[in-house]
Amino acid sequence: MRRLCGLKPYFELPPGLVLRCREVHFWCLFPEDVIDSSLLKVYESLLSCQERKEVYKAKTEKLQKERLLARTLVRTTLARYAGGCIHPSHLEFTKNNFGKPELLWPKYIVEKHGRKFPALCFNLSHTDSIIACAVTNNLMVGVDVEESKRVTRKDLMALARKKFSLKEASWLGSFQDQERQRQQFLKLWTLKEAYVKALGRGISGSPLKDFTVHLKESFWARKMIEDATALSCLSEAYTIQLELSNAAEVVLQNVGLSHDALHFLLFQPTPLQYASLCVQHPNVKADLHLSTHEDWKFYFWKTLPLAWDEPLKGATALAITG
């Protein structure tokens, strides 16, 4: 049920929702829901000076709104996990060596409350119709969203051969129906982008051609999805398997991960988008059972920051690591 509270600031998790180890929380905001200009002013007040500058660097009003909503979603979402101790505007951020944003709990607030705050990891993605933020507790995470009606090149296979691995391009080439081929291309794209974003090294540090994502129809996929999520599921669900080149294996080793650390979920928040999550546990070598699907849980929420939250309804899961 929606929580209606006007513009009264509240920065706590919805009742009963706690971020545990091996959980991924997916929060999304639909720009079309933001119709009150006064709300945008409130959102702007939450941003740092540098963030506001970045917002107004955008050349169009539409892009400015998207940037404002993206930063607002990140700040209001992460502040929830501090148990009401930290206002969204007080959050601090840094970037890793490859430019991926990371959260810093303000030192003076941590000292003031004398408590340990969760080691949150987060990632952001957005399109024209949705802005999404994925959050975990000390698990590296990547999220990517794409419009399901996204226009691709007329010669889609030329693009696939340029961007994807040989095996992925060959698989796409097996689809004779062009629309079906385009949809499968977008699914692969979101999965590969989520993987690269989870690593936090950028495409230059994790080239898309260096790893292969296999989507395979599986009798067990539906059961695995039901165990890990509350989403509806298509009868022709897929399992996701990852194949790494030697170069990609080295990249994983350099960030302290193993092949068994990777877990994916492919779904549609609405029929208008595809979305993929990739989560990686840095200590999987010491705790191999973490790679099994029964240990992972995914939760999905729709929000209008400072106004209401509700479970994301109507989302459909398509594939999961098998």
mmCIF file of C-alpha atoms in Angstrom:
data_model
loop_
_atom_site.group_PDB
_atom_site.id
_atom_site.type_symbol
_atom_site.label_atom_id
_atom_site.label_comp_id
_atom_site.label_asym_id
_atom_site.label_seq_id
_atom_site.Cartn_x
_atom_site.Cartn_y
_atom_site.Cartn_z
ATOM 1 C CA MET A 1 0.000 0.000 0.000
ATOM 2 C CA ARG A 2 1.253 3.476 -0.809
ATOM 3 C CA ARG A 3 2.482 5.535 2.069
ATOM 4 C CA LEU A 4 1.086 9.028 1.582
ATOM 5 C CA CYS A 5 2.822 11.655 3.637
ATOM 6 C CA GLY A 6 3.049 14.806 1.553
ATOM 7 C CA LEU A 7 6.525 16.289 1.664
ATOM 8 C CA LYS A 8 7.355 15.277 5.204
ATOM 9 C CA PRO A 9 10.888 13.886 5.093
ATOM 10 C CA TYR A 10 11.184 10.266 6.087
ATOM 11 C CA PHE A 11 14.274 8.194 5.535
ATOM 12 C CA GLU A 12 13.573 4.755 6.858
ATOM 13 C CA LEU A 13 12.955 1.428 5.187
ATOM 14 C CA PRO A 14 9.393 0.261 4.614
ATOM 15 C CA PRO A 15 8.083 -1.876 7.496
ATOM 16 C CA GLY A 16 9.565 -5.356 7.568
ATOM 17 C CA LEU A 17 12.298 -4.636 5.033
ATOM 18 C CA VAL A 18 15.874 -5.124 6.272
ATOM 19 C CA LEU A 19 18.999 -5.288 4.105
ATOM 20 C CA ARG A 20 20.656 -8.574 4.970
ATOM 21 C CA CYS A 21 23.739 -10.238 3.591
ATOM 22 C CA ARG A 22 23.106 -11.880 0.218
ATOM 23 C CA GLU A 23 20.167 -9.593 -0.532
ATOM 24 C CA VAL A 24 19.752 -7.114 -3.354
ATOM 25 C CA HIS A 25 17.246 -4.258 -3.038
ATOM 26 C CA PHE A 26 16.062 -2.705 -6.289
ATOM 27 C CA TRP A 27 14.511 0.759 -6.017
ATOM 28 C CA CYS A 28 13.009 2.501 -9.020
ATOM 29 C CA LEU A 29 11.535 5.885 -9.795
ATOM 30 C CA PHE A 30 9.400 6.648 -12.830
ATOM 31 C CA PRO A 31 9.946 10.256 -14.020
ATOM 32 C CA GLU A 32 6.346 10.463 -15.217
ATOM 33 C CA ASP A 33 5.250 10.228 -11.560
ATOM 34 C CA VAL A 34 6.992 13.518 -10.741
ATOM 35 C CA ILE A 35 4.501 16.155 -11.848
ATOM 36 C CA ASP A 36 4.815 18.664 -8.981
ATOM 37 C CA SER A 37 7.433 21.351 -9.680
ATOM 38 C CA SER A 38 7.633 22.178 -5.965
ATOM 39 C CA LEU A 39 8.784 18.612 -5.336
ATOM 40 C CA LEU A 40 11.646 19.133 -7.769
ATOM 41 C CA LYS A 41 12.727 22.146 -5.714
ATOM 42 C CA VAL A 42 12.801 20.005 -2.597
ATOM 43 C CA TYR A 43 14.859 17.401 -4.423
ATOM 44 C CA GLU A 44 17.323 20.047 -5.564
ATOM 45 C CA SER A 45 17.891 21.084 -1.952
ATOM 46 C CA LEU A 46 19.169 17.581 -1.166
ATOM 47 C CA LEU A 47 22.033 17.764 -3.659
ATOM 48 C CA SER A 48 25.563 19.022 -3.140
ATOM 49 C CA CYS A 49 26.770 22.129 -4.960
ATOM 50 C CA GLN A 50 28.739 19.976 -7.398
ATOM 51 C CA GLU A 51 25.732 17.764 -8.080
ATOM 52 C CA ARG A 52 23.580 20.793 -8.827
ATOM 53 C CA LYS A 53 26.209 22.049 -11.253
ATOM 54 C CA GLU A 54 26.174 18.681 -13.008
ATOM 55 C CA VAL A 55 22.380 18.810 -13.237
ATOM 56 C CA TYR A 56 22.362 22.184 -14.938
ATOM 57 C CA LYS A 57 25.158 21.259 -17.315
ATOM 58 C CA ALA A 58 22.578 19.168 -19.169
ATOM 59 C CA LYS A 59 21.468 20.959 -22.322
ATOM 60 C CA THR A 60 17.745 20.249 -22.097
ATOM 61 C CA GLU A 61 15.175 20.569 -19.334
ATOM 62 C CA LYS A 62 14.313 16.893 -19.747
ATOM 63 C CA LEU A 63 17.921 15.795 -19.156
ATOM 64 C CA GLN A 64 18.230 18.162 -16.202
ATOM 65 C CA LYS A 65 15.167 16.556 -14.625
ATOM 66 C CA GLU A 66 16.586 13.069 -15.218
ATOM 67 C CA ARG A 67 19.887 13.968 -13.558
ATOM 68 C CA LEU A 68 18.104 15.590 -10.624
ATOM 69 C CA LEU A 69 15.873 12.574 -10.089
ATOM 70 C CA ALA A 70 18.789 10.150 -10.375
ATOM 71 C CA ARG A 71 20.827 11.894 -7.679
ATOM 72 C CA THR A 72 17.735 12.278 -5.498
ATOM 73 C CA LEU A 73 16.950 8.573 -5.768
ATOM 74 C CA VAL A 74 20.495 7.664 -4.729
ATOM 75 C CA ARG A 75 20.573 9.996 -1.722
ATOM 76 C CA THR A 76 17.094 9.252 -0.374
ATOM 77 C CA THR A 77 17.488 5.511 -0.917
ATOM 78 C CA LEU A 78 20.867 5.166 0.793
ATOM 79 C CA ALA A 79 19.804 7.352 3.723
ATOM 80 C CA ARG A 80 17.086 4.807 4.536
ATOM 81 C CA TYR A 81 19.691 2.286 5.653
ATOM 82 C CA ALA A 82 21.064 4.605 8.349
ATOM 83 C CA GLY A 83 17.955 4.135 10.492
ATOM 84 C CA GLY A 84 16.931 7.776 10.408
ATOM 85 C CA CYS A 85 20.326 8.995 11.694
ATOM 86 C CA ILE A 86 21.469 10.738 8.507
ATOM 87 C CA HIS A 87 19.693 13.235 6.284
ATOM 88 C CA PRO A 88 20.122 12.520 2.544
ATOM 89 C CA SER A 89 21.826 15.867 1.983
ATOM 90 C CA HIS A 90 24.588 14.921 4.451
ATOM 91 C CA LEU A 91 25.740 11.826 2.583
ATOM 92 C CA GLU A 92 29.211 11.939 1.088
ATOM 93 C CA PHE A 93 30.566 10.142 -1.960
ATOM 94 C CA THR A 94 33.899 9.258 -3.451
ATOM 95 C CA LYS A 95 34.941 7.407 -6.626
ATOM 96 C CA ASN A 96 37.157 4.411 -7.156
ATOM 97 C CA ASN A 97 40.123 4.472 -9.530
ATOM 98 C CA PHE A 98 37.799 3.818 -12.468
ATOM 99 C CA GLY A 99 35.237 6.499 -11.597
ATOM 100 C CA LYS A 100 32.534 4.351 -9.979
ATOM 101 C CA PRO A 101 30.765 6.268 -7.162
ATOM 102 C CA GLU A 102 31.009 4.866 -3.641
ATOM 103 C CA LEU A 103 29.268 5.917 -0.428
ATOM 104 C CA LEU A 104 31.079 7.474 2.531
ATOM 105 C CA TRP A 105 29.187 7.722 5.800
ATOM 106 C CA PRO A 106 30.081 11.156 7.236
ATOM 107 C CA LYS A 107 32.708 10.624 9.931
ATOM 108 C CA TYR A 108 31.256 13.179 12.346
ATOM 109 C CA ILE A 109 27.834 11.492 12.218
ATOM 110 C CA VAL A 110 29.315 8.037 12.774
ATOM 111 C CA GLU A 111 31.210 9.360 15.806
ATOM 112 C CA LYS A 112 28.143 11.205 17.080
ATOM 113 C CA HIS A 113 25.936 8.109 17.065
ATOM 114 C CA GLY A 114 28.692 5.713 18.126
ATOM 115 C CA ARG A 115 27.382 2.932 15.946
ATOM 116 C CA LYS A 116 28.475 0.986 12.903
ATOM 117 C CA PHE A 117 26.607 1.788 9.707
ATOM 118 C CA PRO A 118 26.210 -0.854 6.972
ATOM 119 C CA ALA A 119 28.906 -1.071 4.296
ATOM 120 C CA LEU A 120 26.512 -0.246 1.492
ATOM 121 C CA CYS A 121 27.312 -0.799 -2.164
ATOM 122 C CA PHE A 122 25.067 0.727 -4.799
ATOM 123 C CA ASN A 123 24.728 1.247 -8.519
ATOM 124 C CA LEU A 124 22.509 3.455 -10.661
ATOM 125 C CA SER A 125 21.046 3.149 -14.153
ATOM 126 C CA HIS A 126 18.382 5.063 -16.020
ATOM 127 C CA THR A 127 16.498 5.419 -19.282
ATOM 128 C CA ASP A 128 13.799 7.853 -20.396
ATOM 129 C CA SER A 129 11.096 5.913 -18.561
ATOM 130 C CA ILE A 130 12.795 4.598 -15.398
ATOM 131 C CA ILE A 131 15.578 5.405 -12.937
ATOM 132 C CA ALA A 132 16.868 2.440 -10.934
ATOM 133 C CA CYS A 133 19.149 2.067 -7.927
ATOM 134 C CA ALA A 134 20.407 -1.296 -6.633
ATOM 135 C CA VAL A 135 21.682 -1.569 -3.044
ATOM 136 C CA THR A 136 23.509 -4.355 -1.202
ATOM 137 C CA ASN A 137 25.274 -4.853 2.109
ATOM 138 C CA ASN A 138 28.990 -5.226 1.331
ATOM 139 C CA LEU A 139 28.334 -6.962 -2.003
ATOM 140 C CA MET A 140 29.574 -5.381 -5.207
ATOM 141 C CA VAL A 141 26.551 -4.784 -7.419
ATOM 142 C CA GLY A 142 25.763 -3.619 -10.928
ATOM 143 C CA VAL A 143 22.421 -2.710 -12.488
ATOM 144 C CA ASP A 144 21.470 -1.836 -16.040
ATOM 145 C CA VAL A 145 18.105 -0.863 -17.521
ATOM 146 C CA GLU A 146 17.236 -0.497 -21.197
ATOM 147 C CA GLU A 147 14.085 0.451 -23.050
ATOM 148 C CA SER A 148 12.484 -2.639 -24.579
ATOM 149 C CA LYS A 149 11.543 -0.526 -27.615
ATOM 150 C CA ARG A 150 15.057 0.846 -27.939
ATOM 151 C CA VAL A 151 15.976 1.430 -31.580
ATOM 152 C CA THR A 152 19.093 -0.447 -32.625
ATOM 153 C CA ARG A 153 21.085 -0.368 -35.827
ATOM 154 C CA LYS A 154 19.468 -1.825 -38.913
ATOM 155 C CA ASP A 155 22.399 -4.232 -39.166
ATOM 156 C CA LEU A 156 22.060 -5.581 -35.663
ATOM 157 C CA MET A 157 24.358 -8.530 -36.289
ATOM 158 C CA ALA A 158 27.191 -6.225 -37.337
ATOM 159 C CA LEU A 159 26.847 -4.472 -33.989
ATOM 160 C CA ALA A 160 26.699 -7.804 -32.157
ATOM 161 C CA ARG A 161 29.871 -9.046 -33.852
ATOM 162 C CA LYS A 162 31.599 -5.786 -32.931
ATOM 163 C CA LYS A 163 30.505 -5.628 -29.284
ATOM 164 C CA PHE A 164 29.811 -9.204 -28.204
ATOM 165 C CA SER A 165 31.756 -12.437 -28.052
ATOM 166 C CA LEU A 166 31.753 -14.794 -31.042
ATOM 167 C CA LYS A 167 29.503 -17.255 -29.204
ATOM 168 C CA GLU A 168 26.970 -14.551 -28.328
ATOM 169 C CA ALA A 169 26.925 -13.238 -31.898
ATOM 170 C CA SER A 170 26.442 -16.778 -33.207
ATOM 171 C CA TRP A 171 23.540 -17.340 -30.801
ATOM 172 C CA LEU A 172 21.861 -14.110 -31.881
ATOM 173 C CA GLY A 173 22.335 -15.082 -35.516
ATOM 174 C CA SER A 174 20.265 -18.211 -34.922
ATOM 175 C CA PHE A 175 17.090 -16.110 -34.556
ATOM 176 C CA GLN A 176 15.421 -15.609 -37.920
ATOM 177 C CA ASP A 177 12.746 -13.234 -36.632
ATOM 178 C CA GLN A 178 14.313 -9.760 -36.478
ATOM 179 C CA GLU A 179 12.172 -8.521 -33.589
ATOM 180 C CA ARG A 180 12.967 -11.625 -31.553
ATOM 181 C CA GLN A 181 16.655 -11.124 -32.345
ATOM 182 C CA ARG A 182 16.475 -7.487 -31.235
ATOM 183 C CA GLN A 183 14.857 -8.421 -27.922
ATOM 184 C CA GLN A 184 17.498 -11.065 -27.238
ATOM 185 C CA PHE A 185 20.219 -8.548 -28.064
ATOM 186 C CA LEU A 186 18.829 -6.133 -25.468
ATOM 187 C CA LYS A 187 18.672 -8.868 -22.820
ATOM 188 C CA LEU A 188 22.324 -9.750 -23.416
ATOM 189 C CA TRP A 189 23.265 -6.077 -23.399
ATOM 190 C CA THR A 190 21.740 -5.417 -19.978
ATOM 191 C CA LEU A 191 23.354 -8.531 -18.494
ATOM 192 C CA LYS A 192 26.792 -7.625 -19.828
ATOM 193 C CA GLU A 193 26.491 -3.999 -18.724
ATOM 194 C CA ALA A 194 25.408 -5.068 -15.230
ATOM 195 C CA TYR A 195 28.460 -7.359 -15.011
ATOM 196 C CA VAL A 196 30.863 -4.603 -16.056
ATOM 197 C CA LYS A 197 29.255 -2.126 -13.653
ATOM 198 C CA ALA A 198 29.480 -4.593 -10.769
ATOM 199 C CA LEU A 199 33.210 -4.930 -11.356
ATOM 200 C CA GLY A 200 33.471 -1.133 -11.238
ATOM 201 C CA ARG A 201 36.239 -0.971 -13.825
ATOM 202 C CA GLY A 202 34.376 0.343 -16.870
ATOM 203 C CA ILE A 203 34.200 -1.239 -20.317
ATOM 204 C CA SER A 204 37.845 -0.402 -20.999
ATOM 205 C CA GLY A 205 38.810 -2.472 -17.950
ATOM 206 C CA SER A 206 36.276 -5.232 -18.650
ATOM 207 C CA PRO A 207 35.709 -5.416 -22.442
ATOM 208 C CA LEU A 208 32.332 -6.853 -23.439
ATOM 209 C CA LYS A 209 33.953 -9.279 -25.878
ATOM 210 C CA ASP A 210 36.018 -10.907 -23.112
ATOM 211 C CA PHE A 211 33.126 -12.804 -21.578
ATOM 212 C CA THR A 212 30.077 -14.699 -22.802
ATOM 213 C CA VAL A 213 26.616 -14.712 -21.257
ATOM 214 C CA HIS A 214 24.623 -17.848 -22.061
ATOM 215 C CA LEU A 215 20.822 -17.784 -21.837
ATOM 216 C CA LYS A 216 19.459 -21.320 -21.780
ATOM 217 C CA GLU A 217 15.885 -22.481 -21.379
ATOM 218 C CA SER A 218 15.663 -24.556 -18.229
ATOM 219 C CA PHE A 219 13.000 -26.602 -16.486
ATOM 220 C CA TRP A 220 14.441 -25.483 -13.134
ATOM 221 C CA ALA A 221 14.716 -21.763 -13.884
ATOM 222 C CA ARG A 222 11.159 -20.966 -12.783
ATOM 223 C CA LYS A 223 11.646 -22.682 -9.412
ATOM 224 C CA MET A 224 14.969 -20.909 -8.873
ATOM 225 C CA ILE A 225 13.356 -17.533 -9.610
ATOM 226 C CA GLU A 226 10.462 -18.260 -7.239
ATOM 227 C CA ASP A 227 12.949 -19.111 -4.473
ATOM 228 C CA ALA A 228 14.889 -15.875 -4.941
ATOM 229 C CA THR A 229 12.146 -13.346 -5.756
ATOM 230 C CA ALA A 230 8.434 -12.605 -5.427
ATOM 231 C CA LEU A 231 8.193 -11.678 -9.109
ATOM 232 C CA SER A 232 5.934 -13.387 -11.601
ATOM 233 C CA CYS A 233 7.795 -15.601 -14.036
ATOM 234 C CA LEU A 234 7.344 -16.667 -17.635
ATOM 235 C CA SER A 235 6.958 -20.380 -18.290
ATOM 236 C CA GLU A 236 9.915 -20.253 -20.700
ATOM 237 C CA ALA A 237 12.353 -18.930 -18.106
ATOM 238 C CA TYR A 238 16.094 -19.112 -18.700
ATOM 239 C CA THR A 239 19.149 -19.854 -16.653
ATOM 240 C CA ILE A 240 22.149 -17.564 -16.988
ATOM 241 C CA GLN A 241 25.639 -18.965 -17.264
ATOM 242 C CA LEU A 242 28.837 -16.972 -17.568
ATOM 243 C CA GLU A 243 31.892 -18.019 -19.561
ATOM 244 C CA LEU A 244 35.086 -15.987 -19.111
ATOM 245 C CA SER A 245 38.086 -15.648 -21.362
ATOM 246 C CA ASN A 246 41.555 -15.847 -19.834
ATOM 247 C CA ALA A 247 41.725 -12.052 -19.833
ATOM 248 C CA ALA A 248 38.383 -11.788 -18.004
ATOM 249 C CA GLU A 249 39.533 -14.344 -15.430
ATOM 250 C CA VAL A 250 42.570 -12.188 -14.710
ATOM 251 C CA VAL A 251 40.328 -9.135 -14.209
ATOM 252 C CA LEU A 252 38.262 -11.056 -11.647
ATOM 253 C CA GLN A 253 41.376 -12.207 -9.831
ATOM 254 C CA ASN A 254 42.688 -8.630 -9.716
ATOM 255 C CA VAL A 255 39.579 -7.491 -7.835
ATOM 256 C CA GLY A 256 39.697 -10.475 -5.488
ATOM 257 C CA LEU A 257 36.812 -12.428 -6.999
ATOM 258 C CA SER A 258 36.293 -15.897 -8.386
ATOM 259 C CA HIS A 259 34.012 -17.111 -11.153
ATOM 260 C CA ASP A 260 31.691 -18.608 -8.515
ATOM 261 C CA ALA A 261 31.090 -15.171 -6.988
ATOM 262 C CA LEU A 262 28.764 -13.977 -9.751
ATOM 263 C CA HIS A 263 24.982 -14.007 -9.590
ATOM 264 C CA PHE A 264 22.553 -12.535 -12.148
ATOM 265 C CA LEU A 265 18.872 -11.746 -12.446
ATOM 266 C CA LEU A 266 17.188 -10.590 -15.666
ATOM 267 C CA PHE A 267 13.686 -9.119 -15.429
ATOM 268 C CA GLN A 268 11.249 -6.534 -16.765
ATOM 269 C CA PRO A 269 10.200 -3.849 -14.238
ATOM 270 C CA THR A 270 7.396 -3.056 -16.711
ATOM 271 C CA PRO A 271 6.856 -4.221 -20.306
ATOM 272 C CA LEU A 272 8.682 -1.046 -21.373
ATOM 273 C CA GLN A 273 12.083 -2.017 -19.928
ATOM 274 C CA TYR A 274 14.596 -4.798 -19.491
ATOM 275 C CA ALA A 275 16.722 -4.759 -16.355
ATOM 276 C CA SER A 276 19.633 -6.866 -15.127
ATOM 277 C CA LEU A 277 21.296 -7.169 -11.753
ATOM 278 C CA CYS A 278 24.741 -8.632 -11.160
ATOM 279 C CA VAL A 279 25.952 -9.157 -7.617
ATOM 280 C CA GLN A 280 29.367 -10.405 -6.535
ATOM 281 C CA HIS A 281 30.512 -11.599 -3.138
ATOM 282 C CA PRO A 282 34.213 -10.859 -2.480
ATOM 283 C CA ASN A 283 34.577 -13.668 0.066
ATOM 284 C CA VAL A 284 33.045 -16.450 -1.997
ATOM 285 C CA LYS A 285 36.262 -18.532 -1.956
ATOM 286 C CA ALA A 286 35.970 -18.813 1.805
ATOM 287 C CA ASP A 287 32.256 -19.556 1.716
ATOM 288 C CA LEU A 288 31.416 -21.407 -1.487
ATOM 289 C CA HIS A 289 27.792 -22.061 -0.566
ATOM 290 C CA LEU A 290 27.071 -18.382 -1.241
ATOM 291 C CA SER A 291 26.994 -19.090 -4.961
ATOM 292 C CA THR A 292 23.833 -21.213 -4.778
ATOM 293 C CA HIS A 293 20.605 -19.579 -5.827
ATOM 294 C CA GLU A 294 18.801 -20.488 -2.597
ATOM 295 C CA ASP A 295 21.010 -18.053 -0.664
ATOM 296 C CA TRP A 296 20.164 -14.981 -2.717
ATOM 297 C CA LYS A 297 17.070 -12.824 -2.309
ATOM 298 C CA PHE A 298 15.923 -9.909 -4.459
ATOM 299 C CA TYR A 299 13.401 -7.267 -3.368
ATOM 300 C CA PHE A 300 11.784 -4.645 -5.588
ATOM 301 C CA TRP A 301 10.304 -1.274 -4.679
ATOM 302 C CA LYS A 302 8.825 1.669 -6.523
ATOM 303 C CA THR A 303 9.190 5.083 -4.913
ATOM 304 C CA LEU A 304 8.440 8.742 -5.234
ATOM 305 C CA PRO A 305 11.079 10.110 -2.823
ATOM 306 C CA LEU A 306 9.696 11.908 0.236
ATOM 307 C CA ALA A 307 6.132 11.028 -0.775
ATOM 308 C CA TRP A 308 5.418 7.310 -0.997
ATOM 309 C CA ASP A 309 6.773 3.795 -1.535
ATOM 310 C CA GLU A 310 5.137 0.626 -2.751
ATOM 311 C CA PRO A 311 6.260 -2.840 -3.828
ATOM 312 C CA LEU A 312 6.975 -2.931 -7.551
ATOM 313 C CA LYS A 313 3.912 -4.590 -9.057
ATOM 314 C CA GLY A 314 3.676 -6.324 -12.400
ATOM 315 C CA ALA A 315 7.410 -6.962 -12.822
ATOM 316 C CA THR A 316 8.328 -10.199 -14.592
ATOM 317 C CA ALA A 317 11.459 -12.278 -14.057
ATOM 318 C CA LEU A 318 13.024 -13.768 -17.177
ATOM 319 C CA ALA A 319 16.261 -15.473 -16.156
ATOM 320 C CA ILE A 320 18.512 -16.221 -13.191
ATOM 321 C CA THR A 321 21.954 -17.701 -12.598
ATOM 322 C CA GLY A 322 21.666 -21.470 -12.730
#
